[in-house]
Every structure is written in structure tokens, then in C-alpha cells.
């Protein structure tokens, strides 16, 4: 939840590869993913954002776009509608 909330607010998110959110992050584009327990990689990501604030703004904006695409209430509603539509179709096909 923390990564999704950070993305919602256009914050640069750094997470380990052990989280489910890592699948949504393209390293260096909309956030950062480091190998679990690799504290040097984590520190390098943090240092990069401190040294390049303009890049941090760009990555934060891309993270917000990712949030909007996959986690916003609008995208959630669209996915839920699709699941319900498919379930209705399966039910109707079984009824014959």
C-alpha cells in the first residue's frame, strides 16, 4: 500500500524485488527496484534521487501515471466491470 500511495502523490518509490509492487515499476523510469537485502543498491537509488532532483520529478510523474493506470478508483472500476462482464458471459453460456 505504501508504494501505491507514494505513486498516487507523485513521489519517487524505491522498493525491493520481494514486493508485489515491483512488477509495476520499470527501474529508473517510474521508480526503482533493488535486490532484497542489497543495501548498497538501495543507497545508490537514494543517492541518485538526491543528486538529480529534476530526474526525481520526472520519475515521480511517471509513477503517478502508473498509479492512475492500475490503481486509481477509475481503473479499479473498469477492471471490476470487465470481471463482472466475463462472469456474466460464462454464466449465460452455461445456461445454454
PDB file of N, CA, C and O in Angstrom, residues 9-57:
ATOM      1  N   UNK A   9       0.815  10.165  -5.115  1.00  0.00           N
ATOM      2  CA  UNK A   9       1.223  11.538  -4.809  1.00  0.00           C
ATOM      3  C   UNK A   9       2.500  11.959  -5.552  1.00  0.00           C
ATOM      4  O   UNK A   9       3.151  12.928  -5.152  1.00  0.00           O
ATOM      5  N   UNK A  10       2.824  11.216  -6.624  1.00  0.00           N
ATOM      6  CA  UNK A  10       3.963  11.537  -7.499  1.00  0.00           C
ATOM      7  C   UNK A  10       5.303  11.555  -6.757  1.00  0.00           C
ATOM      8  O   UNK A  10       6.193  12.332  -7.084  1.00  0.00           O
ATOM      9  N   UNK A  11       5.441  10.681  -5.769  1.00  0.00           N
ATOM     10  CA  UNK A  11       6.707  10.542  -5.048  1.00  0.00           C
ATOM     11  C   UNK A  11       7.534   9.434  -5.699  1.00  0.00           C
ATOM     12  O   UNK A  11       6.990   8.460  -6.202  1.00  0.00           O
ATOM     13  N   UNK A  12       8.840   9.586  -5.686  1.00  0.00           N
ATOM     14  CA  UNK A  12       9.705   8.528  -6.210  1.00  0.00           C
ATOM     15  C   UNK A  12       9.634   7.350  -5.249  1.00  0.00           C
ATOM     16  O   UNK A  12       9.856   7.506  -4.046  1.00  0.00           O
ATOM     17  N   UNK A  13       9.306   6.195  -5.785  1.00  0.00           N
ATOM     18  CA  UNK A  13       9.179   4.998  -4.948  1.00  0.00           C
ATOM     19  C   UNK A  13      10.333   4.045  -5.229  1.00  0.00           C
ATOM     20  O   UNK A  13      10.667   3.771  -6.381  1.00  0.00           O
ATOM     21  N   UNK A  14      10.938   3.578  -4.157  1.00  0.00           N
ATOM     22  CA  UNK A  14      12.039   2.625  -4.220  1.00  0.00           C
ATOM     23  C   UNK A  14      11.605   1.413  -3.410  1.00  0.00           C
ATOM     24  O   UNK A  14      11.261   1.546  -2.237  1.00  0.00           O
ATOM     25  N   UNK A  15      11.605   0.248  -4.035  1.00  0.00           N
ATOM     26  CA  UNK A  15      11.149  -0.952  -3.353  1.00  0.00           C
ATOM     27  C   UNK A  15      12.054  -2.129  -3.689  1.00  0.00           C
ATOM     28  O   UNK A  15      12.775  -2.096  -4.687  1.00  0.00           O
ATOM     29  N   UNK A  16      11.999  -3.148  -2.869  1.00  0.00           N
ATOM     30  CA  UNK A  16      12.803  -4.338  -3.150  1.00  0.00           C
ATOM     31  C   UNK A  16      12.060  -5.231  -4.144  1.00  0.00           C
ATOM     32  O   UNK A  16      10.851  -5.106  -4.342  1.00  0.00           O
ATOM     33  N   UNK A  17      12.795  -6.147  -4.717  1.00  0.00           N
ATOM     34  CA  UNK A  17      12.208  -7.073  -5.679  1.00  0.00           C
ATOM     35  C   UNK A  17      11.315  -8.116  -5.011  1.00  0.00           C
ATOM     36  O   UNK A  17      10.695  -8.936  -5.684  1.00  0.00           O
ATOM     37  N   UNK A  18      11.199  -8.068  -3.697  1.00  0.00           N
ATOM     38  CA  UNK A  18      10.365  -9.022  -2.967  1.00  0.00           C
ATOM     39  C   UNK A  18       8.922  -8.545  -2.797  1.00  0.00           C
ATOM     40  O   UNK A  18       8.100  -9.268  -2.252  1.00  0.00           O
ATOM     41  N   UNK A  19       8.614  -7.352  -3.256  1.00  0.00           N
ATOM     42  CA  UNK A  19       7.255  -6.829  -3.101  1.00  0.00           C
ATOM     43  C   UNK A  19       6.441  -7.061  -4.363  1.00  0.00           C
ATOM     44  O   UNK A  19       6.990  -7.136  -5.473  1.00  0.00           O
ATOM     45  N   UNK A  20       5.142  -7.135  -4.201  1.00  0.00           N
ATOM     46  CA  UNK A  20       4.254  -7.282  -5.350  1.00  0.00           C
ATOM     47  C   UNK A  20       4.282  -6.065  -6.258  1.00  0.00           C
ATOM     48  O   UNK A  20       4.086  -6.167  -7.472  1.00  0.00           O
ATOM     49  N   UNK A  21       4.535  -4.912  -5.696  1.00  0.00           N
ATOM     50  CA  UNK A  21       4.557  -3.675  -6.479  1.00  0.00           C
ATOM     51  C   UNK A  21       5.743  -3.622  -7.428  1.00  0.00           C
ATOM     52  O   UNK A  21       5.720  -2.876  -8.402  1.00  0.00           O
ATOM     53  N   UNK A  22       6.773  -4.408  -7.185  1.00  0.00           N
ATOM     54  CA  UNK A  22       7.951  -4.391  -8.053  1.00  0.00           C
ATOM     55  C   UNK A  22       7.570  -4.705  -9.498  1.00  0.00           C
ATOM     56  O   UNK A  22       8.202  -4.200 -10.431  1.00  0.00           O
ATOM     57  N   UNK A  23       6.523  -5.480  -9.697  1.00  0.00           N
ATOM     58  CA  UNK A  23       6.087  -5.845 -11.048  1.00  0.00           C
ATOM     59  C   UNK A  23       5.585  -4.634 -11.838  1.00  0.00           C
ATOM     60  O   UNK A  23       5.566  -4.664 -13.068  1.00  0.00           O
ATOM     61  N   UNK A  24       5.190  -3.586 -11.155  1.00  0.00           N
ATOM     62  CA  UNK A  24       4.650  -2.394 -11.814  1.00  0.00           C
ATOM     63  C   UNK A  24       5.698  -1.302 -12.032  1.00  0.00           C
ATOM     64  O   UNK A  24       5.408  -0.282 -12.641  1.00  0.00           O
ATOM     65  N   UNK A  25       6.887  -1.518 -11.512  1.00  0.00           N
ATOM     66  CA  UNK A  25       7.922  -0.488 -11.579  1.00  0.00           C
ATOM     67  C   UNK A  25       8.961  -0.847 -12.630  1.00  0.00           C
ATOM     68  O   UNK A  25       9.510  -1.943 -12.629  1.00  0.00           O
ATOM     69  N   UNK A  26       9.191   0.093 -13.515  1.00  0.00           N
ATOM     70  CA  UNK A  26      10.242  -0.012 -14.521  1.00  0.00           C
ATOM     71  C   UNK A  26      11.418   0.811 -13.988  1.00  0.00           C
ATOM     72  O   UNK A  26      11.332   2.038 -13.898  1.00  0.00           O
ATOM     73  N   UNK A  27      12.460   0.100 -13.638  1.00  0.00           N
ATOM     74  CA  UNK A  27      13.593   0.686 -12.925  1.00  0.00           C
ATOM     75  C   UNK A  27      14.137   1.931 -13.618  1.00  0.00           C
ATOM     76  O   UNK A  27      14.500   1.903 -14.784  1.00  0.00           O
ATOM     77  N   UNK A  28      14.142   3.042 -12.874  1.00  0.00           N
ATOM     78  CA  UNK A  28      14.658   4.293 -13.391  1.00  0.00           C
ATOM     79  C   UNK A  28      13.674   5.067 -14.245  1.00  0.00           C
ATOM     80  O   UNK A  28      13.937   6.189 -14.644  1.00  0.00           O
ATOM     81  N   UNK A  29      12.516   4.471 -14.523  1.00  0.00           N
ATOM     82  CA  UNK A  29      11.513   5.163 -15.338  1.00  0.00           C
ATOM     83  C   UNK A  29      10.360   5.697 -14.486  1.00  0.00           C
ATOM     84  O   UNK A  29      10.001   6.860 -14.582  1.00  0.00           O
ATOM     85  N   UNK A  30       9.768   4.827 -13.664  1.00  0.00           N
ATOM     86  CA  UNK A  30       8.664   5.266 -12.805  1.00  0.00           C
ATOM     87  C   UNK A  30       8.909   4.913 -11.333  1.00  0.00           C
ATOM     88  O   UNK A  30       7.998   4.946 -10.521  1.00  0.00           O
ATOM     89  N   UNK A  31      10.121   4.578 -11.016  1.00  0.00           N
ATOM     90  CA  UNK A  31      10.510   4.211  -9.659  1.00  0.00           C
ATOM     91  C   UNK A  31      11.785   3.387  -9.726  1.00  0.00           C
ATOM     92  O   UNK A  31      12.449   3.345 -10.761  1.00  0.00           O
ATOM     93  N   UNK A  32      12.104   2.729  -8.623  1.00  0.00           N
ATOM     94  CA  UNK A  32      13.304   1.899  -8.571  1.00  0.00           C
ATOM     95  C   UNK A  32      13.021   0.604  -7.836  1.00  0.00           C
ATOM     96  O   UNK A  32      12.269   0.577  -6.863  1.00  0.00           O
ATOM     97  N   UNK A  33      13.650  -0.454  -8.314  1.00  0.00           N
ATOM     98  CA  UNK A  33      13.581  -1.764  -7.665  1.00  0.00           C
ATOM     99  C   UNK A  33      15.022  -2.204  -7.403  1.00  0.00           C
ATOM    100  O   UNK A  33      15.858  -2.158  -8.305  1.00  0.00           O
ATOM    101  N   UNK A  34      15.286  -2.607  -6.174  1.00  0.00           N
ATOM    102  CA  UNK A  34      16.611  -3.117  -5.839  1.00  0.00           C
ATOM    103  C   UNK A  34      16.481  -4.549  -5.322  1.00  0.00           C
ATOM    104  O   UNK A  34      15.394  -4.961  -4.902  1.00  0.00           O
ATOM    105  N   UNK A  35      17.557  -5.309  -5.424  1.00  0.00           N
ATOM    106  CA  UNK A  35      17.548  -6.689  -4.932  1.00  0.00           C
ATOM    107  C   UNK A  35      17.414  -6.697  -3.411  1.00  0.00           C
ATOM    108  O   UNK A  35      18.085  -5.930  -2.716  1.00  0.00           O
ATOM    109  N   UNK A  36      16.571  -7.551  -2.925  1.00  0.00           N
ATOM    110  CA  UNK A  36      16.341  -7.665  -1.489  1.00  0.00           C
ATOM    111  C   UNK A  36      17.671  -7.829  -0.752  1.00  0.00           C
ATOM    112  O   UNK A  36      18.533  -8.589  -1.183  1.00  0.00           O
ATOM    113  N   UNK A  37      17.803  -7.074   0.310  1.00  0.00           N
ATOM    114  CA  UNK A  37      18.969  -7.084   1.188  1.00  0.00           C
ATOM    115  C   UNK A  37      20.220  -6.470   0.563  1.00  0.00           C
ATOM    116  O   UNK A  37      21.293  -6.530   1.161  1.00  0.00           O
ATOM    117  N   UNK A  38      20.104  -5.871  -0.607  1.00  0.00           N
ATOM    118  CA  UNK A  38      21.250  -5.204  -1.234  1.00  0.00           C
ATOM    119  C   UNK A  38      21.215  -3.732  -0.831  1.00  0.00           C
ATOM    120  O   UNK A  38      20.736  -2.879  -1.555  1.00  0.00           O
ATOM    121  N   UNK A  39      21.719  -3.448   0.354  1.00  0.00           N
ATOM    122  CA  UNK A  39      21.647  -2.090   0.889  1.00  0.00           C
ATOM    123  C   UNK A  39      22.450  -1.101   0.050  1.00  0.00           C
ATOM    124  O   UNK A  39      22.121   0.077  -0.007  1.00  0.00           O
ATOM    125  N   UNK A  40      23.481  -1.576  -0.640  1.00  0.00           N
ATOM    126  CA  UNK A  40      24.266  -0.677  -1.488  1.00  0.00           C
ATOM    127  C   UNK A  40      23.445  -0.214  -2.699  1.00  0.00           C
ATOM    128  O   UNK A  40      23.522   0.951  -3.096  1.00  0.00           O
ATOM    129  N   UNK A  41      22.655  -1.114  -3.267  1.00  0.00           N
ATOM    130  CA  UNK A  41      21.790  -0.741  -4.392  1.00  0.00           C
ATOM    131  C   UNK A  41      20.719   0.240  -3.924  1.00  0.00           C
ATOM    132  O   UNK A  41      20.402   1.209  -4.632  1.00  0.00           O
ATOM    133  N   UNK A  42      20.164   0.000  -2.749  1.00  0.00           N
ATOM    134  CA  UNK A  42      19.181   0.920  -2.185  1.00  0.00           C
ATOM    135  C   UNK A  42      19.796   2.301  -1.987  1.00  0.00           C
ATOM    136  O   UNK A  42      19.221   3.317  -2.391  1.00  0.00           O
ATOM    137  N   UNK A  43      20.983   2.334  -1.405  1.00  0.00           N
ATOM    138  CA  UNK A  43      21.671   3.609  -1.177  1.00  0.00           C
ATOM    139  C   UNK A  43      21.967   4.311  -2.494  1.00  0.00           C
ATOM    140  O   UNK A  43      21.840   5.539  -2.597  1.00  0.00           O
ATOM    141  N   UNK A  44      22.324   3.563  -3.530  1.00  0.00           N
ATOM    142  CA  UNK A  44      22.619   4.160  -4.838  1.00  0.00           C
ATOM    143  C   UNK A  44      21.367   4.810  -5.432  1.00  0.00           C
ATOM    144  O   UNK A  44      21.443   5.905  -6.005  1.00  0.00           O
ATOM    145  N   UNK A  45      20.231   4.159  -5.301  1.00  0.00           N
ATOM    146  CA  UNK A  45      18.970   4.744  -5.777  1.00  0.00           C
ATOM    147  C   UNK A  45      18.667   6.037  -5.034  1.00  0.00           C
ATOM    148  O   UNK A  45      18.300   7.048  -5.647  1.00  0.00           O
ATOM    149  N   UNK A  46      18.813   6.006  -3.727  1.00  0.00           N
ATOM    150  CA  UNK A  46      18.551   7.196  -2.920  1.00  0.00           C
ATOM    151  C   UNK A  46      19.506   8.327  -3.280  1.00  0.00           C
ATOM    152  O   UNK A  46      19.090   9.476  -3.452  1.00  0.00           O
ATOM    153  N   UNK A  47      20.780   7.993  -3.437  1.00  0.00           N
ATOM    154  CA  UNK A  47      21.783   8.994  -3.787  1.00  0.00           C
ATOM    155  C   UNK A  47      21.479   9.616  -5.148  1.00  0.00           C
ATOM    156  O   UNK A  47      21.586  10.830  -5.325  1.00  0.00           O
ATOM    157  N   UNK A  48      21.070   8.780  -6.078  1.00  0.00           N
ATOM    158  CA  UNK A  48      20.737   9.269  -7.419  1.00  0.00           C
ATOM    159  C   UNK A  48      19.623  10.307  -7.364  1.00  0.00           C
ATOM    160  O   UNK A  48      19.667  11.338  -8.024  1.00  0.00           O
ATOM    161  N   UNK A  49      18.599  10.067  -6.556  1.00  0.00           N
ATOM    162  CA  UNK A  49      17.474  10.995  -6.466  1.00  0.00           C
ATOM    163  C   UNK A  49      17.872  12.284  -5.741  1.00  0.00           C
ATOM    164  O   UNK A  49      17.409  13.360  -6.090  1.00  0.00           O
ATOM    165  N   UNK A  50      18.742  12.166  -4.766  1.00  0.00           N
ATOM    166  CA  UNK A  50      19.229  13.360  -4.066  1.00  0.00           C
ATOM    167  C   UNK A  50      20.078  14.218  -5.000  1.00  0.00           C
ATOM    168  O   UNK A  50      19.947  15.440  -5.034  1.00  0.00           O
ATOM    169  N   UNK A  51      20.924  13.563  -5.791  1.00  0.00           N
ATOM    170  CA  UNK A  51      21.834  14.283  -6.684  1.00  0.00           C
ATOM    171  C   UNK A  51      21.156  14.824  -7.937  1.00  0.00           C
ATOM    172  O   UNK A  51      21.694  15.711  -8.592  1.00  0.00           O
ATOM    173  N   UNK A  52      19.990  14.273  -8.297  1.00  0.00           N
ATOM    174  CA  UNK A  52      19.314  14.652  -9.544  1.00  0.00           C
ATOM    175  C   UNK A  52      17.835  14.947  -9.284  1.00  0.00           C
ATOM    176  O   UNK A  52      16.960  14.180  -9.688  1.00  0.00           O
ATOM    177  N   UNK A  53      17.540  16.060  -8.627  1.00  0.00           N
ATOM    178  CA  UNK A  53      16.147  16.366  -8.276  1.00  0.00           C
ATOM    179  C   UNK A  53      15.226  16.514  -9.496  1.00  0.00           C
ATOM    180  O   UNK A  53      14.041  16.187  -9.406  1.00  0.00           O
ATOM    181  N   UNK A  54      15.751  16.968 -10.623  1.00  0.00           N
ATOM    182  CA  UNK A  54      14.921  17.088 -11.824  1.00  0.00           C
ATOM    183  C   UNK A  54      14.497  15.706 -12.317  1.00  0.00           C
ATOM    184  O   UNK A  54      13.372  15.518 -12.797  1.00  0.00           O
ATOM    185  N   UNK A  55      15.369  14.742 -12.187  1.00  0.00           N
ATOM    186  CA  UNK A  55      15.034  13.361 -12.551  1.00  0.00           C
ATOM    187  C   UNK A  55      13.996  12.803 -11.580  1.00  0.00           C
ATOM    188  O   UNK A  55      13.074  12.076 -11.978  1.00  0.00           O
ATOM    189  N   UNK A  56      14.117  13.158 -10.317  1.00  0.00           N
ATOM    190  CA  UNK A  56      13.152  12.708  -9.313  1.00  0.00           C
ATOM    191  C   UNK A  56      11.750  13.209  -9.658  1.00  0.00           C
ATOM    192  O   UNK A  56      10.773  12.464  -9.529  1.00  0.00           O
ATOM    193  N   UNK A  57      11.645  14.441 -10.111  1.00  0.00           N
ATOM    194  CA  UNK A  57      10.331  14.976 -10.505  1.00  0.00           C
ATOM    195  C   UNK A  57       9.753  14.198 -11.679  1.00  0.00           C
ATOM    196  O   UNK A  57       8.566  13.850 -11.691  1.00  0.00           O
TER     197      UNK A  57
END
